[in-house]
Amino acid sequence: MAIDSSVVLPRAWPRRHIGKLLLGVGALCALGYFAQHSPVLKALLQWSPALAAGFGQNILISLLAIGSGSVAGLLVGAMVVSPLRVLRWPARLWVQVFRNAPWLVLIYFTTYVFPFEIRIGSAYVAFPDWVKVTLGLALPASANVAEIFRGAIASIPSTQWEAARSLAFSRGQIFRSIILPQCFKRMLPPWMNLYAVITMGTALASLVGVHDVIDTAQIASNTVNQTGFTVVIYLSLLVLFFAYCYPISRLTQYLERRYAFY
Amino acid sequence: MSLERSPVKRLLPVLLGALVSLSTVHLAHADATLDKMEQRHALVVGVLLSGGPFGGIDPATQKPRGFNVDLAQELGRQLGAEVQLVPVLPANRVQFLQQGKVDLLIANMEWTAERGEILGFVPTPFYRVGGTAAVLKDSKISRWEDLKNQPVCTSQGSSYIKPLTELGVEIKAFKSSSESLLALRGNNCVAAVHDATLINPLVAENPEWQGYRALSPELNPAPSVIWTRKGESDTQAKLDPIIQQLHRSGWLIEAQTRNRITPASPALVELQKQFQANGA
Amino acid sequence: MTHWLEQFVHWSAGFGLNYNFLLDAYQRGTLGQGALTTVLLCLLTIIGSLLAGVGLAAMLTSGKPWLTRPARVFVEVTRNTPTLVQLYCAFLVLNMLLTEAVGAANPLTPFAWVVIVISLHKGAFHAEALRAGIEAVPTVTLEAASSLAFNNRQLLWNVQLPLALRFALPALINNLIDLVKMTAVASAIAVGDITYAAIMIWTQSDNVLELMILILGFFGLLSFTVNCVGRWLEARLRMPGYGH
């Protein structure tokens, strides 16, 4: 990897961020100190475990959605680039339908249309709402992953195919040992970007009654019933999502720059 | 792009529809709730957790709490079943009950004739409440009729939507009362219509709601009942004496005090007297 | 019209779908009104977001730190938080504070808030695309133009922006398709768009699936239209030897 060595991690990175980190820690300390005196911050501290539990639910949904969406998306993506029309055609339809549907509508769709429990033999398997929301997010995720996969394959110069074919590689061999290893590297940044977008999409879960961080915040706001607290709790929602998604987006940008050698 | 014409899309709804109808048909046997309770020793109750004394969550333990929750637990205790609480929204509670996702609804849902036609209910009410409107103190609205052609905030699936629509009100329905009340304070509607048990304590006690007053008389005062699926008369017959007993023993009044529901409902005292006279 | 509808209802009943609500004039009216609101919302936010995007991109590429910094912070915060939370913060919190400050004079309706929030949200995405476009204009082109005695203003309007726009167009169109889908969140704050109209119908009766298929078809049609217009623009603006 001689090419990569020209793009190294900037040395000043940790030093630049120590200041910001210290600032953050200081702000937290100040918050903890003032919290004893301000009823609003006291209420926020009191509700923070509930908010954290709610955000845990959001993260669980996002991880499961990107996981299942990626598996399905790679399958669909493989079908999209397949030479067989029988495989290609339904896969393209899948991608078109689920990339163009609003996520909120898909979530309503899976929550209200799917059954609440499935009977397997004599056992009932519950199908809770948050799993349905996960499915509702996994559907567009799979379509997007398929598109990312197709794009990555298309981005490999066709000369590589020609060169490999002239060395008597079969189609499967070219895929496995030449194209795919390069694809995964190219897919990583857009895939991470998709993950961040899905995490933000989990906010919609509250609209169908899943007990997530936004639902928790609204219950808290309704229970405490103070303007100051309402302002603070909605702002803390922004902060929570930002604190989770911004590092991912920075890492994505860094990887994009690092892999931008074609 | 053409969603309607592709064979996959055409089949999917049919399949899903069949699945849904199958599951409902399966559950609609003669009183499936009691059967299920005996088989699984579980009672699935839908409760409304919008914050406030009827249903909210405990910030420390993240467990549901409130009047609805206490009542559900008490029913489970007396029936010897483990209570599973499912949070519902005003917009999806009827669907959850009809689909069979929950067996009972204790979700601030008052009795109305329309609901009585599509659902079953336990005849003895556990509370009685009507709607009231929070309006600005200096607003000109003094009667319900004054709301005609004015924007009014409420929650989706609320029982007050129908009487308000009949008054000619322009409805703005939100997911829950939380958004609706904030929208009122943002001046996006002239009034917010909810259960009196929600609005009265706010305008009476909360200093931030000083500028607002509640509209009287109450709109459509109606008994709050426990809802079941239609035709589940065995469940209703089993629950009715329990509720009567809870009135007689004063358990419901106690639960009201414990959950700090103010002002205390005169209906509960009335019902207690009625059952104490009938019973024994 | 009604004849066609009846035929459609009859035809769909064959698949187990109950579209009877389409025959009810009131419910059909609500849905139609909702569809119109969604279209209006899309048009206004497309214009608003493009304006916001151009403004932000101008700030980002101005080279003046006091403009670049706030724009960068705004873009990052907007891109890394959910639209729904932004909408709640704006409509429930900001709007309440605004009303407390100015009283009943606050003219902003839920509809206006949705237009503002989505315009700014997508504007941040447009700005990034436009910035990339502006930075992709080769310096030699700019040097050549300035050697032809173009002044800075002319350089920007006649050389830099037209080229940047062509470069950014595919990304802009993708953003606009996203925007069309995003307007569905308006239903969360009771703006009467098509999703809200559908929710109001299905809370009264049990026909979620039928309404869902209808809405998905409607949004499919909208994004298809945006896509077609975008491709047409791309083809029209195509310059030999430049861009995609």
Short mmCIF file of C-alpha atoms in Angstrom, two decimals, chain B residues 1 3-4 9-10 12-14 16-17 90-92 94-95 98 118 136 156-158 161 165 171-175 178-180 182-188 208, chain C residues 11 15 17 26 88 91-92 95-96 99-100 103-106 108-110 187-190 196 199-200 202-206 208-209 213 216-217 220-221 223-224:
data_model
loop_
_atom_site.label_atom_id
_atom_site.label_comp_id
_atom_site.label_asym_id
_atom_site.label_seq_id
_atom_site.Cartn_x
_atom_site.Cartn_y
_atom_site.Cartn_z
CA MET B 1 -41.93 3.63 -10.47
CA LEU B 3 -46.32 0.97 -7.91
CA GLU B 4 -49.76 -0.33 -8.75
CA LYS B 9 -46.74 -5.03 -5.39
CA ARG B 10 -50.05 -6.47 -6.45
CA LEU B 12 -47.95 -8.14 -1.42
CA PRO B 13 -51.04 -6.36 -0.13
CA VAL B 14 -53.22 -9.39 -0.79
CA LEU B 16 -50.46 -9.15 3.97
CA GLY B 17 -54.17 -8.52 4.05
CA PRO B 90 -54.71 7.94 21.02
CA ALA B 91 -54.28 7.37 17.27
CA ASN B 92 -53.55 3.64 17.41
CA VAL B 94 -58.48 1.12 18.78
CA GLN B 95 -56.42 -0.66 16.14
CA GLN B 98 -58.99 -4.85 17.32
CA ILE B 118 -67.29 -1.37 17.29
CA LEU B 136 -56.22 32.55 26.82
CA GLN B 156 -55.33 12.34 17.02
CA GLY B 157 -58.09 9.83 17.78
CA SER B 158 -59.50 11.93 20.65
CA ILE B 161 -62.93 15.39 17.57
CA THR B 165 -66.30 18.86 14.10
CA ILE B 171 -59.25 20.71 14.04
CA LYS B 172 -55.47 20.41 14.31
CA ALA B 173 -54.76 16.96 15.69
CA PHE B 174 -51.33 16.11 17.11
CA LYS B 175 -49.76 12.82 18.15
CA SER B 178 -47.87 17.22 24.84
CA GLU B 179 -47.50 18.70 21.34
CA SER B 180 -51.03 20.05 21.36
CA LEU B 182 -47.17 23.43 23.27
CA ALA B 183 -48.88 24.41 20.02
CA LEU B 184 -51.51 26.29 22.02
CA ARG B 185 -48.77 28.19 23.83
CA GLY B 186 -47.17 28.90 20.46
CA ASN B 187 -50.46 30.55 19.47
CA ASN B 188 -51.14 28.09 16.66
CA GLU B 208 -46.81 29.23 33.64
CA TRP C 11 -61.40 -3.79 -9.53
CA PHE C 15 -57.57 -8.14 -4.60
CA LEU C 17 -58.55 -4.10 -1.01
CA TYR C 26 -65.84 14.18 2.15
CA TYR C 88 -40.02 19.94 17.11
CA PHE C 91 -42.28 24.52 16.08
CA LEU C 92 -42.78 23.50 19.70
CA ASN C 95 -42.42 29.14 18.29
CA MET C 96 -43.57 29.07 21.92
CA THR C 99 -45.10 33.89 21.02
CA GLU C 100 -44.15 34.63 24.61
CA GLY C 103 -47.63 37.82 21.96
CA ALA C 104 -50.42 37.07 19.54
CA ALA C 105 -48.63 38.93 16.77
CA ASN C 106 -46.60 35.82 15.90
CA LEU C 108 -45.89 31.79 11.83
CA THR C 109 -48.20 28.85 11.16
CA PRO C 110 -47.21 25.15 11.33
CA SER C 187 -47.85 15.43 9.44
CA ALA C 188 -46.11 15.29 12.83
CA ILE C 189 -47.08 18.88 13.56
CA ALA C 190 -50.60 18.65 12.14
CA TYR C 196 -51.90 13.64 7.80
CA ILE C 199 -53.86 9.30 9.33
CA MET C 200 -57.11 11.14 10.01
CA TRP C 202 -57.41 5.51 9.16
CA THR C 203 -57.92 6.46 12.80
CA GLN C 204 -61.64 6.50 12.02
CA SER C 205 -61.81 3.34 9.93
CA ASP C 206 -59.64 0.32 9.30
CA VAL C 208 -54.37 1.44 6.57
CA LEU C 209 -53.05 -0.77 3.78
CA ILE C 213 -50.44 2.04 -1.18
CA LEU C 216 -46.59 5.41 -1.72
CA GLY C 217 -47.88 5.72 -5.28
CA GLY C 220 -43.44 7.73 -6.20
CA LEU C 221 -45.10 9.93 -8.80
CA SER C 223 -40.18 11.97 -7.00
CA PHE C 224 -40.46 10.58 -10.54
#
